[in-house]
Tab-separated table of C-alpha atoms and ligand atoms in Angstrom:
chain	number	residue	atom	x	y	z
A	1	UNK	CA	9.335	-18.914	6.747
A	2	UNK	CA	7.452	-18.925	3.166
A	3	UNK	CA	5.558	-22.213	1.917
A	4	UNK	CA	6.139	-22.682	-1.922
A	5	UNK	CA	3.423	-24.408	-3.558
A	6	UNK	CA	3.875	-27.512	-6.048
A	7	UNK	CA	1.747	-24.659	-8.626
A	8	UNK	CA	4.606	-22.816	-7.931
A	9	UNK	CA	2.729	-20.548	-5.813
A	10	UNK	CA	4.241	-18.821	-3.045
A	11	UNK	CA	2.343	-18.797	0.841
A	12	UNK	CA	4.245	-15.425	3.367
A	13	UNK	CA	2.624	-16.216	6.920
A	14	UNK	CA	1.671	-12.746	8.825
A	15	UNK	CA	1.940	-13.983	12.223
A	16	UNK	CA	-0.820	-11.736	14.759
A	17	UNK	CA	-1.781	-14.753	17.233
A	18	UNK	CA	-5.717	-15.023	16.512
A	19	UNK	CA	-5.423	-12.360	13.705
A	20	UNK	CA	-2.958	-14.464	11.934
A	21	UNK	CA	-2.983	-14.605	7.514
A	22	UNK	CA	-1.431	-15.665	4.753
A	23	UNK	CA	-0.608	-13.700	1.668
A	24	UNK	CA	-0.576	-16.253	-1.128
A	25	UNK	CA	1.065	-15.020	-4.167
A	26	UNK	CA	1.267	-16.567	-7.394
A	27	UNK	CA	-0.484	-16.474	-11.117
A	28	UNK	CA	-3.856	-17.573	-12.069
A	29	UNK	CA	-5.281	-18.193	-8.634
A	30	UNK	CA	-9.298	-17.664	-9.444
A	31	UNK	CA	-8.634	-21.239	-11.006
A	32	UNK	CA	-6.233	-22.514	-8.024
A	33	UNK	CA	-8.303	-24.443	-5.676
A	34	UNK	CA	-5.949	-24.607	-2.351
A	35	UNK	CA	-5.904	-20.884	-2.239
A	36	UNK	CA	-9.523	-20.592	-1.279
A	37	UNK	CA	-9.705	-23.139	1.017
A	38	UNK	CA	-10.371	-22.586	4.890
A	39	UNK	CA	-11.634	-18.937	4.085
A	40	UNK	CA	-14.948	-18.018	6.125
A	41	UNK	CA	-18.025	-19.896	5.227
A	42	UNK	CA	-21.268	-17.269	5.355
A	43	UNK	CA	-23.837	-17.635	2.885
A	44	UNK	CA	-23.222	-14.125	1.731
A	45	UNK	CA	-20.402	-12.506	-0.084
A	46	UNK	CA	-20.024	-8.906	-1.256
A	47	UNK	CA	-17.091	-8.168	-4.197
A	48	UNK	CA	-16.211	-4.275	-3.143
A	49	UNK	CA	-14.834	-3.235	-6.752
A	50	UNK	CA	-14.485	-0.037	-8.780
A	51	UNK	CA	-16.257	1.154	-12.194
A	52	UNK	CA	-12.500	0.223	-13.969
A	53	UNK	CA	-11.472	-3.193	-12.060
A	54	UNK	CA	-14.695	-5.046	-11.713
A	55	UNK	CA	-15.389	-5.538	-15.681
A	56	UNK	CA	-12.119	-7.020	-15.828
A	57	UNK	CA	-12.133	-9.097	-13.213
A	58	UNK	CA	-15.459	-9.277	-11.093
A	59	UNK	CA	-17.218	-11.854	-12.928
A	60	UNK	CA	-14.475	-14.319	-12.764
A	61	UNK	CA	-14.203	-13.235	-9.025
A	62	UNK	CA	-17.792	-14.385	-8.426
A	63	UNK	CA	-17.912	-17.584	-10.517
A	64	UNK	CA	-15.234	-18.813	-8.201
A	65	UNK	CA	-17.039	-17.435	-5.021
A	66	UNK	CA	-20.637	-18.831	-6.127
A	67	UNK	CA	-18.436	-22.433	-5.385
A	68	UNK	CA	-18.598	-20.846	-1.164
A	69	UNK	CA	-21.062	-18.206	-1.020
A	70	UNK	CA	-25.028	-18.714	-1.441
A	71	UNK	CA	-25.403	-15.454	-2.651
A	72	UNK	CA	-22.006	-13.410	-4.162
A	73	UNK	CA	-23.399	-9.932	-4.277
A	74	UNK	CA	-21.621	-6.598	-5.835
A	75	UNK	CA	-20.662	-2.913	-5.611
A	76	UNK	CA	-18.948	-1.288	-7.552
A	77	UNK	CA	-17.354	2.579	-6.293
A	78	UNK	CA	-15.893	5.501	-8.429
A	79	UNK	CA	-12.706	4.930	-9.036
A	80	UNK	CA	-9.920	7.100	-7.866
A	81	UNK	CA	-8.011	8.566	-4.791
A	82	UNK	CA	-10.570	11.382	-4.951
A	83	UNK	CA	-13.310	9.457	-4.376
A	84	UNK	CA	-11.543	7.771	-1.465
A	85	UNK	CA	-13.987	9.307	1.522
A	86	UNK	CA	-16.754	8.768	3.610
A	87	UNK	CA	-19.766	9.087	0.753
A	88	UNK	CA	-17.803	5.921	-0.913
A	89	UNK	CA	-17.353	4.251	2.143
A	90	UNK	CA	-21.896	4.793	2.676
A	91	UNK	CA	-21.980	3.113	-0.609
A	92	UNK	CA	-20.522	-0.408	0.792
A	93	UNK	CA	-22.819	0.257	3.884
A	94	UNK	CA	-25.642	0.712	1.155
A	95	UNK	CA	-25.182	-2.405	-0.759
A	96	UNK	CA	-24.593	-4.074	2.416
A	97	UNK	CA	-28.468	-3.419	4.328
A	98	UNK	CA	-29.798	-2.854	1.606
A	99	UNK	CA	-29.525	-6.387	0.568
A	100	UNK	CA	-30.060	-7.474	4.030
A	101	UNK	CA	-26.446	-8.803	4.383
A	102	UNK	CA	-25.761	-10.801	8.568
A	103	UNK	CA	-22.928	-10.132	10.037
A	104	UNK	CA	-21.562	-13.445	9.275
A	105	UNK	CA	-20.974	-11.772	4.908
A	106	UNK	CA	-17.904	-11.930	3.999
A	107	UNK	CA	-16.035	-8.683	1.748
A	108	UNK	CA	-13.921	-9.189	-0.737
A	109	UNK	CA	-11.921	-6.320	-1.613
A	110	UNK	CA	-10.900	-6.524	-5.441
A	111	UNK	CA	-9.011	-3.724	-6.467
A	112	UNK	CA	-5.733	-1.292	-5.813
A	113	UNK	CA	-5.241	0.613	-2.472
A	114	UNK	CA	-8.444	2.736	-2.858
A	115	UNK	CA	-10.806	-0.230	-2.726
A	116	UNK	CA	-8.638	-2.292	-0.475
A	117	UNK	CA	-8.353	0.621	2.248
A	118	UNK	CA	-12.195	1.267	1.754
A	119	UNK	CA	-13.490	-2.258	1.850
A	120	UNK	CA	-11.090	-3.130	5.115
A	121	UNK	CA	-12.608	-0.432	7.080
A	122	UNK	CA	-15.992	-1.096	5.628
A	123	UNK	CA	-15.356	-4.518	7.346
A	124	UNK	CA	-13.993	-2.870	10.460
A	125	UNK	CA	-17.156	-1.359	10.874
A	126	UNK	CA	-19.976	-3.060	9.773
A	127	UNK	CA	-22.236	-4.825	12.375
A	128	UNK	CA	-19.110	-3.662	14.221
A	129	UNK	CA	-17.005	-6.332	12.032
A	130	UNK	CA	-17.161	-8.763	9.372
A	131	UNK	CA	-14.163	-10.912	7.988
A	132	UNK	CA	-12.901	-9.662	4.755
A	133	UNK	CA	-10.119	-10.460	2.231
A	134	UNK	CA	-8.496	-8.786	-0.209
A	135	UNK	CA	-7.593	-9.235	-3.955
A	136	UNK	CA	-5.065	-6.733	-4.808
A	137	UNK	CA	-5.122	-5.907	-8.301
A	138	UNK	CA	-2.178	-2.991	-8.556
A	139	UNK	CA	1.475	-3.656	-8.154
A	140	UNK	CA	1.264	-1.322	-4.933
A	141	UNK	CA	-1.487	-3.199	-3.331
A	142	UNK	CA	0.076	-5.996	-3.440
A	143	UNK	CA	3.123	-5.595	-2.189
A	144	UNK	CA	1.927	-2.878	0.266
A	145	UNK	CA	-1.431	-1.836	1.266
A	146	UNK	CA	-3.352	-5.180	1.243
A	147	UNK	CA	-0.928	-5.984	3.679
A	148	UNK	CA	-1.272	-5.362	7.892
A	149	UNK	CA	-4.593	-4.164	8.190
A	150	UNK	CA	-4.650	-0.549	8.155
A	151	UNK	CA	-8.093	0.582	6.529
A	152	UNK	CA	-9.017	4.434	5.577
A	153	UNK	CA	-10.610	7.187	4.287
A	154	UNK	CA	-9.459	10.565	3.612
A	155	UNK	CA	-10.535	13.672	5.170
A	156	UNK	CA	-10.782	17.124	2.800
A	157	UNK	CA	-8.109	18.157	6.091
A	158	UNK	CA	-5.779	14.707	5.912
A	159	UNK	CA	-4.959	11.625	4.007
A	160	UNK	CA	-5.936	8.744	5.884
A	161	UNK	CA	-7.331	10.451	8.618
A	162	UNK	CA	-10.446	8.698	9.741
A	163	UNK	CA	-9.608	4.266	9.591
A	164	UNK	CA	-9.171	1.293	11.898
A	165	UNK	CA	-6.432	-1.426	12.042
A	166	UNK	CA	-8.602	-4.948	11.351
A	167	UNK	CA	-6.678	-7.728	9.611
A	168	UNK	CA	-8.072	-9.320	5.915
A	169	UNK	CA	-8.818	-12.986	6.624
A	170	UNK	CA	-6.181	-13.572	3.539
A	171	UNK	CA	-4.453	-11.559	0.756
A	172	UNK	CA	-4.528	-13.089	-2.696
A	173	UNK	CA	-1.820	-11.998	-4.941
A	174	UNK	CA	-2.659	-12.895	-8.281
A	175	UNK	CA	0.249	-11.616	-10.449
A	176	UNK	CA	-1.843	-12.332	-14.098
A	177	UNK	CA	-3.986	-9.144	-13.007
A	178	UNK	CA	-0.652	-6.882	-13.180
A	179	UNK	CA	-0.958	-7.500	-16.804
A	180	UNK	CA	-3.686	-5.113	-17.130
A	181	UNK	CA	-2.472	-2.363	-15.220
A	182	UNK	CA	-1.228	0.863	-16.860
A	183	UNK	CA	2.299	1.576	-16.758
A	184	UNK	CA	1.985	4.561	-14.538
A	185	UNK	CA	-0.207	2.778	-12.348
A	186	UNK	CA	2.911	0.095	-12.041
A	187	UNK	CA	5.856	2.339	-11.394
A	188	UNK	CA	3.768	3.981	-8.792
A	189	UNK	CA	3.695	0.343	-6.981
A	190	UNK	CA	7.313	0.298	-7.718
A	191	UNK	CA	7.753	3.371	-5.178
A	192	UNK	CA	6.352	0.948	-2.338
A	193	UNK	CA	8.614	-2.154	-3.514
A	194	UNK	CA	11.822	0.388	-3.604
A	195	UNK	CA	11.251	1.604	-0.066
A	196	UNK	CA	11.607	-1.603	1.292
A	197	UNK	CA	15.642	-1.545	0.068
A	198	UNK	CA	16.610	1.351	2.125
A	199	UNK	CA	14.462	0.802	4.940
A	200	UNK	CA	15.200	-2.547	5.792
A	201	UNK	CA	17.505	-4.937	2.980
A	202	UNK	CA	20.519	-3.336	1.596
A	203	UNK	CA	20.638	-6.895	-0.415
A	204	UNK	CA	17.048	-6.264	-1.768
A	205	UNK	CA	18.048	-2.828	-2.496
A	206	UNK	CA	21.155	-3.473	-4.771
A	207	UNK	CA	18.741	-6.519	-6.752
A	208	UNK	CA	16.361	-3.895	-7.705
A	209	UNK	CA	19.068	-1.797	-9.413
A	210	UNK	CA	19.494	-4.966	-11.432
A	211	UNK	CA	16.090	-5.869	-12.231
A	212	UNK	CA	14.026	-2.597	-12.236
A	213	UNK	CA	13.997	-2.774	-16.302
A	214	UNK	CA	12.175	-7.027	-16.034
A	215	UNK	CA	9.712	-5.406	-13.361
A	216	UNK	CA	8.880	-2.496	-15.502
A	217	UNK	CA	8.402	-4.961	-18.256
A	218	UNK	CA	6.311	-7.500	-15.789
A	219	UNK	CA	8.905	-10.322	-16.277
A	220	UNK	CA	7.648	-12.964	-14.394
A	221	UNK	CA	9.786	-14.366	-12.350
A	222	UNK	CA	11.786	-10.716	-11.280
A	223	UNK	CA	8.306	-9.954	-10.671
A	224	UNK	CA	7.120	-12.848	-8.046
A	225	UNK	CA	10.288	-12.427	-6.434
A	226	UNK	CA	9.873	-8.518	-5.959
A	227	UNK	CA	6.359	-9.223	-4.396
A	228	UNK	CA	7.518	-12.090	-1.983
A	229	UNK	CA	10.768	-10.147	-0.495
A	230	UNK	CA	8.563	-7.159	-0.235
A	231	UNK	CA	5.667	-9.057	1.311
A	232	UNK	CA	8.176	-10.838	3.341
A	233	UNK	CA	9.237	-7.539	4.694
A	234	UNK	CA	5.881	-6.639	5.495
A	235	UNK	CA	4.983	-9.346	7.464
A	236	UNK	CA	8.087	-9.367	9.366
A	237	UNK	CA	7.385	-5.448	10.576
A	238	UNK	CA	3.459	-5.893	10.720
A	239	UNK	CA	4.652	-9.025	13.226
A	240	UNK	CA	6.267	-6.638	15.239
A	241	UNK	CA	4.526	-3.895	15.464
A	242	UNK	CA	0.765	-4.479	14.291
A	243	UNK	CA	-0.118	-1.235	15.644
A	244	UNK	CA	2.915	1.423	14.754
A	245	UNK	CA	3.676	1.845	18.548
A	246	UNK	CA	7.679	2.297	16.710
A	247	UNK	CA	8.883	-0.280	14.253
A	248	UNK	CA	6.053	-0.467	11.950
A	249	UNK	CA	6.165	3.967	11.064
A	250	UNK	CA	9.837	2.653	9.261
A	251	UNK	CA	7.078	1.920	6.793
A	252	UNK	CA	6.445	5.478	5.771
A	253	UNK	CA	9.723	6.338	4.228
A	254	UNK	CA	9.261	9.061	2.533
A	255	UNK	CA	5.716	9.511	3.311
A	256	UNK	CA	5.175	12.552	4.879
A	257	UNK	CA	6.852	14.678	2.594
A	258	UNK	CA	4.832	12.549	0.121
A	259	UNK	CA	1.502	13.086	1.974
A	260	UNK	CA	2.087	16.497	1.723
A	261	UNK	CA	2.530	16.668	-1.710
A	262	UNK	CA	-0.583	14.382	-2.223
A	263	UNK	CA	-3.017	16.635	-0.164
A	264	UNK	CA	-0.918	20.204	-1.972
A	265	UNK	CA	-1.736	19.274	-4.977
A	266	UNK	CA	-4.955	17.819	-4.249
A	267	UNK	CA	-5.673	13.851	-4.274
A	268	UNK	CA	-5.220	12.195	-7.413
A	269	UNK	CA	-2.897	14.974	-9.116
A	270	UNK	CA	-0.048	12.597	-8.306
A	271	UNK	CA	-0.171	9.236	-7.713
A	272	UNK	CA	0.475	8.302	-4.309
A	273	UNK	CA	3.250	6.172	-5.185
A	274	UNK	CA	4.914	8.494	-7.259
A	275	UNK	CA	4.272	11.305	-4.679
A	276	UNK	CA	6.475	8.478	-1.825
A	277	UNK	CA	8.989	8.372	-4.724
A	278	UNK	CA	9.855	12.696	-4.838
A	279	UNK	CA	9.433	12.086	-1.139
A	280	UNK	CA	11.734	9.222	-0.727
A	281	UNK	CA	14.414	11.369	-2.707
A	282	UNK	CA	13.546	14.260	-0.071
A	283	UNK	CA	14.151	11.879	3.069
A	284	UNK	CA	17.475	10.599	1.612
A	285	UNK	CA	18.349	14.367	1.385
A	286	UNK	CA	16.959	15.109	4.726
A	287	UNK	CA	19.143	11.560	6.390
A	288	UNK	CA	22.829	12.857	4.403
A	289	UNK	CA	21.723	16.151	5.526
A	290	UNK	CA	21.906	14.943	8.987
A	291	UNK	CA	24.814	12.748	8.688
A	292	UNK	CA	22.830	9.671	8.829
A	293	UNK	CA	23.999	7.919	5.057
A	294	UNK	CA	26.282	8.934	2.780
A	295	UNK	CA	25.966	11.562	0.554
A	296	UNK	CA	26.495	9.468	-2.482
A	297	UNK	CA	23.446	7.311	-1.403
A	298	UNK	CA	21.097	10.399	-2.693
A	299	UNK	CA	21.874	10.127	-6.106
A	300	UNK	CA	22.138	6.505	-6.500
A	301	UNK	CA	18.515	6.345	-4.930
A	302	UNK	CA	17.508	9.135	-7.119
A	303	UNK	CA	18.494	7.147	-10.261
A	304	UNK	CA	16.533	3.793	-8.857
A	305	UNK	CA	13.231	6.376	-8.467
A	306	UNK	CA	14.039	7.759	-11.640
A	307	UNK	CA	14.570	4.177	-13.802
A	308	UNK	CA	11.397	2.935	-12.210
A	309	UNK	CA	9.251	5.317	-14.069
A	310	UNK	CA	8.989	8.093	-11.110
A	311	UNK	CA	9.231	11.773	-10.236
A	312	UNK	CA	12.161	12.994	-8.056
A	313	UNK	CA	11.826	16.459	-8.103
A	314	UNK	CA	9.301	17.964	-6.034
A	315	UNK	CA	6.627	20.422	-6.901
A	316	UNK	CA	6.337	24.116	-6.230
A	317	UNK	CA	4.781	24.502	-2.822
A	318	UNK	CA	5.694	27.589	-0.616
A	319	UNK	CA	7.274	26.868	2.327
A	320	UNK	CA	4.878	27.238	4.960
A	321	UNK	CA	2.254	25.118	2.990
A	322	UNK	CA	4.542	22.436	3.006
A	323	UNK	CA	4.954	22.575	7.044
A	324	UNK	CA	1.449	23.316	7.270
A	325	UNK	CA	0.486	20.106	5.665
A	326	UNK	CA	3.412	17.703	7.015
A	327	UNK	CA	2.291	18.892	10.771
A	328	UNK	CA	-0.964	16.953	9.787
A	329	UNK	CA	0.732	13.571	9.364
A	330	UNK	CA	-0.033	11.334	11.884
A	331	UNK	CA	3.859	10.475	13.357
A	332	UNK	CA	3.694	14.439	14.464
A	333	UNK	CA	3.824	14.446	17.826
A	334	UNK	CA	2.884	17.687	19.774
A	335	UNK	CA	3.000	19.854	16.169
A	336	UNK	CA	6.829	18.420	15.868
A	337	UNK	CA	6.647	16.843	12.533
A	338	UNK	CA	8.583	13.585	12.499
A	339	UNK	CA	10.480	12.247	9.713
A	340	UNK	CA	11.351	8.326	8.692
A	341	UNK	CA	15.149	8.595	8.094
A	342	UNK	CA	18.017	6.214	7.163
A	343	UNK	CA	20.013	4.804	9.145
A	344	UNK	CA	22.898	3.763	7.189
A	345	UNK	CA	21.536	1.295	4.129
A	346	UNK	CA	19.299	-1.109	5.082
A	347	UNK	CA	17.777	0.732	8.246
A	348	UNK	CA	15.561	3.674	9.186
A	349	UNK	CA	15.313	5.502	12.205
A	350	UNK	CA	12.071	8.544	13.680
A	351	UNK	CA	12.942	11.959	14.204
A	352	UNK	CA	12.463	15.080	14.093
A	353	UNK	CA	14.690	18.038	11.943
A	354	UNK	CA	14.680	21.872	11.855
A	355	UNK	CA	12.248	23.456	9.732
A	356	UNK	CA	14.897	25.358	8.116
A	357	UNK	CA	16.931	22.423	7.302
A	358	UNK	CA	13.726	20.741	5.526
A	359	UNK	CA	12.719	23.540	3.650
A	360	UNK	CA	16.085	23.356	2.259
A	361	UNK	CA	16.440	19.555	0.988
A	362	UNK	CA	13.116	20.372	-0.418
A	363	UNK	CA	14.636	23.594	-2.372
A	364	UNK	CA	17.344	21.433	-3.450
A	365	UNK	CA	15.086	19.075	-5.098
A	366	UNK	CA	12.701	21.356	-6.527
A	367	UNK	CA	11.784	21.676	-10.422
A	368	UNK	CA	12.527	25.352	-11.166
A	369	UNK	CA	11.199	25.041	-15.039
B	401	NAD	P1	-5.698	2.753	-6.835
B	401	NAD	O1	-6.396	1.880	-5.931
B	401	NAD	O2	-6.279	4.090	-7.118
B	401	NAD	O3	-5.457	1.978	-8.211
B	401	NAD	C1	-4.779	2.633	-9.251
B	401	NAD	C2	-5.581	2.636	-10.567
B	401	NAD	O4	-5.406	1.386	-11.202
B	401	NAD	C3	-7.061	2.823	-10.404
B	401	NAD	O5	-7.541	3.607	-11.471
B	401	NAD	C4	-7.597	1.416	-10.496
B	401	NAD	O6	-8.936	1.360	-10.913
B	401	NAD	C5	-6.684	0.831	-11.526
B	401	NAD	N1	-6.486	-0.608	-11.457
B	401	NAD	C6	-6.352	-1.362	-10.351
B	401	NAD	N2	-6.038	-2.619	-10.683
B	401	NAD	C7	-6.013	-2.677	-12.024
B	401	NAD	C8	-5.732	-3.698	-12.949
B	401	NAD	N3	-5.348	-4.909	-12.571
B	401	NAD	N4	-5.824	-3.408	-14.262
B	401	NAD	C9	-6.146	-2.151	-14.674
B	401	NAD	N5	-6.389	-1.129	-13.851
B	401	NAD	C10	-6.311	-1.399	-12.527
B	401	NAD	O7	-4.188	3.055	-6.327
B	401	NAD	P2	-3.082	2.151	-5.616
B	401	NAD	O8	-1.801	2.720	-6.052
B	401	NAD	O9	-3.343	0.721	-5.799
B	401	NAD	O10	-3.312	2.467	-4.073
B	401	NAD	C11	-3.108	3.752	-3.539
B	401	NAD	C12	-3.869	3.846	-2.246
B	401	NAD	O11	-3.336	2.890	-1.316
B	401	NAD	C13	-3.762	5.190	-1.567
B	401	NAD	O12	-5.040	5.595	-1.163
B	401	NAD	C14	-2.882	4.940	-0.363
B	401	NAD	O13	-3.171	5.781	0.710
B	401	NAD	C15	-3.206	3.507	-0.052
B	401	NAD	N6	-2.160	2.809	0.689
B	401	NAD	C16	-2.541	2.146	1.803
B	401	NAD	C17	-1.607	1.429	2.523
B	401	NAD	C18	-2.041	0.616	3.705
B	401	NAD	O14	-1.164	0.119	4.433
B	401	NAD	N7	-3.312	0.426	3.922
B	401	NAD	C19	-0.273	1.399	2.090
B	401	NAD	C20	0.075	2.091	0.936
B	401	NAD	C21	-0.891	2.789	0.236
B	402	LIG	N1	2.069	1.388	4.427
B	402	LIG	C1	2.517	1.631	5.759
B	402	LIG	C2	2.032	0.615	6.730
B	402	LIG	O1	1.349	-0.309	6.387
B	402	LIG	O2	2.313	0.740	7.878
């Protein structure tokens, strides 16, 4: 059930028992009172931010945290997937004792998936927990990673290798910040939005065929509505699942074959949303290939990935680099690597598939130029 707002705003409940949230998601919000209310009281706050984000954003952050928060202190990291590792993660820890923080500060994560990830686990950790929130800035963020409490850093040997699962206290959607995003930046979040179609709402799936164009072009009201059924879907997994023991891993379609071309190429070559997109491609392959969807559903996906602004053919990789790095993803189970396929349009299914049969769907979708 989702709470609309007289502002207009939107409220999508996460239910977790004690670790329950709300993802409130609407435009403007720094200046919309209700949507800070009941958020921890601690007479410290910390704004975890990046060197591009924060001068946007950070100051208007703080004015409307100095209203809770004695003091509202501020880091900022280097921005970027490759600085996504444990020396950034130190540098929360840093501004954290160094400014004598209790363990009572709240974080506030205000950024895309980098900072969000970073700051969550920060939280996780220190003075074995704090409560945080996050302020999703990117298109991805918010309809994905702010979302259900996984936190990370990457290890030179895996993506997301070294995290916790620890629930924000809230997740603030502020659509107005999309405005300043690049457009790359937004048809990467437009890879996490698209999964959601296949995966789980055929009816989602066939609305974003219409409306890809008004999202690429930040129309407002395509655009709140892409969040909230994306968020919506979210929650309703996360609810399930909180901890990927099954349902929740339908969440990574198309991720391992786009982890692996993440960590190929090295982090921050491709964007990790347009990596999911040549990987959600792949595992549409990979499901017809199997017998799982229709054949035709390849290239109508394909064109969705494409209109949004992505990649859908892969890059050159040999073979056993590719297995090599997809045996690292964390569904592999006893060196089997384990794929999110379809299951017909509108679900998605675990398994496994010969290595010969994957190295061919990834031939077939290959750039040869
Ligand atoms: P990102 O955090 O690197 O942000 C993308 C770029 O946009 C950065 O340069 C950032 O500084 C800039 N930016 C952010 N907001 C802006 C704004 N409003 N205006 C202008 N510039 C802005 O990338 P992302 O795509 O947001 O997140 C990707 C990360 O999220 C990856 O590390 C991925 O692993 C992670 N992720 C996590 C989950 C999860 O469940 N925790 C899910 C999906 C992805
Ligand atoms: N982005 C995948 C998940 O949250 O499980």
């Amino acid at each position: 059930m989702n709470l609309a707002t007289s502002s207009g705003t939107v409220r999508v409940p996460i239910a977790l028992n004690e670790r329950s949230y709300d993802i409130v998601i609407g435009s403007g919000l720094l200046a919309d009172d209700a949507c800070w209310d009941g958020l921890p009281a601690s007479a410290d706050a910390l704004i975890v931010s990046n060197t591009t984000v924060a001068p946007l954003y950070a100051q208007a952050l703080a004015t409307r945290l100095s209203q809770r928060h004695r003091r509202v202190l501020q880091v900022q990291l280097p921005d970027g997937e490759a600085h996504k590792d444990w020396a950034t993660l130190n540098l929360v820890f840093d501004a954290l004792l160094g400014a004598g923080c209790d363990r009572k500060t709240v974080l506030y994560a205000l950024g895309g998936g980098v900072v969000g990830d970073i700051t969550g686990f920060a939280a996780a950790c220190y003075m074995r927990g704090v409560p945080f929130v996050q302020v999703p800035t990117t298109l991805l963020a918010q309809v994905d990673s702010s979302v259900g409490g996984k936190t990370a850093v990457n290890h030179p040997l895996g993506k997301n290798m070294v995290g916790a699962f620890y629930q924000p206290a809230r997740v603030i959607c502020d659509l107005a910040m999309l405005n300043t995003l690049p457009p790359r930046e937004l048809s990467a979040g437009l890879a996490e939005v698209i999964k959601y179609g296949p995966i789980a709402d055929a009816e989602f799936l066939a609305w974003l065929e219409t409306h890809v164009e008004d999202l690429r072009a930040l129309e407002p009201r395509a655009l709140a509505h892409a969040v909230q059924r994306s968020c919506e879907i979210k929650a309703w997994v996360v609810g399930q699942d909180e901890r990927e023991n099954g349902l929740r891993a339908i969440l990574n379609f198309g991720h391992t074959f786009g982890h692996a071309i993440e960590a190929g190429l090295g982090y921050g070559q491709w964007l990790h949303g347009e990596a999911i997109g040549c990987g959600m491609v792949l595992a549409a392959e990979l499901s017809a290939r199997l017998g799982l969807v229709a054949p035709a559903f390849v290239p109508r996906l394909t064109q969705l990935i494409q209109r949004a602004g992505l990649p859908v053919q892969a890059p050159v990789m040999p073979g056993a680099r590719w297995l090599e790095l997809m045996r690292v993803d964390k569904k592999s189970e006893a060196g089997e690597i384990r794929f999110v396929l379809l299951d017909g349009v509108g679900r998605a299914q675990m398994r496994g598939a010969p290595d010969a049969l994957v190295l061919d769907v990834i031939a077939a979708h290959t750039s040869t130029d």
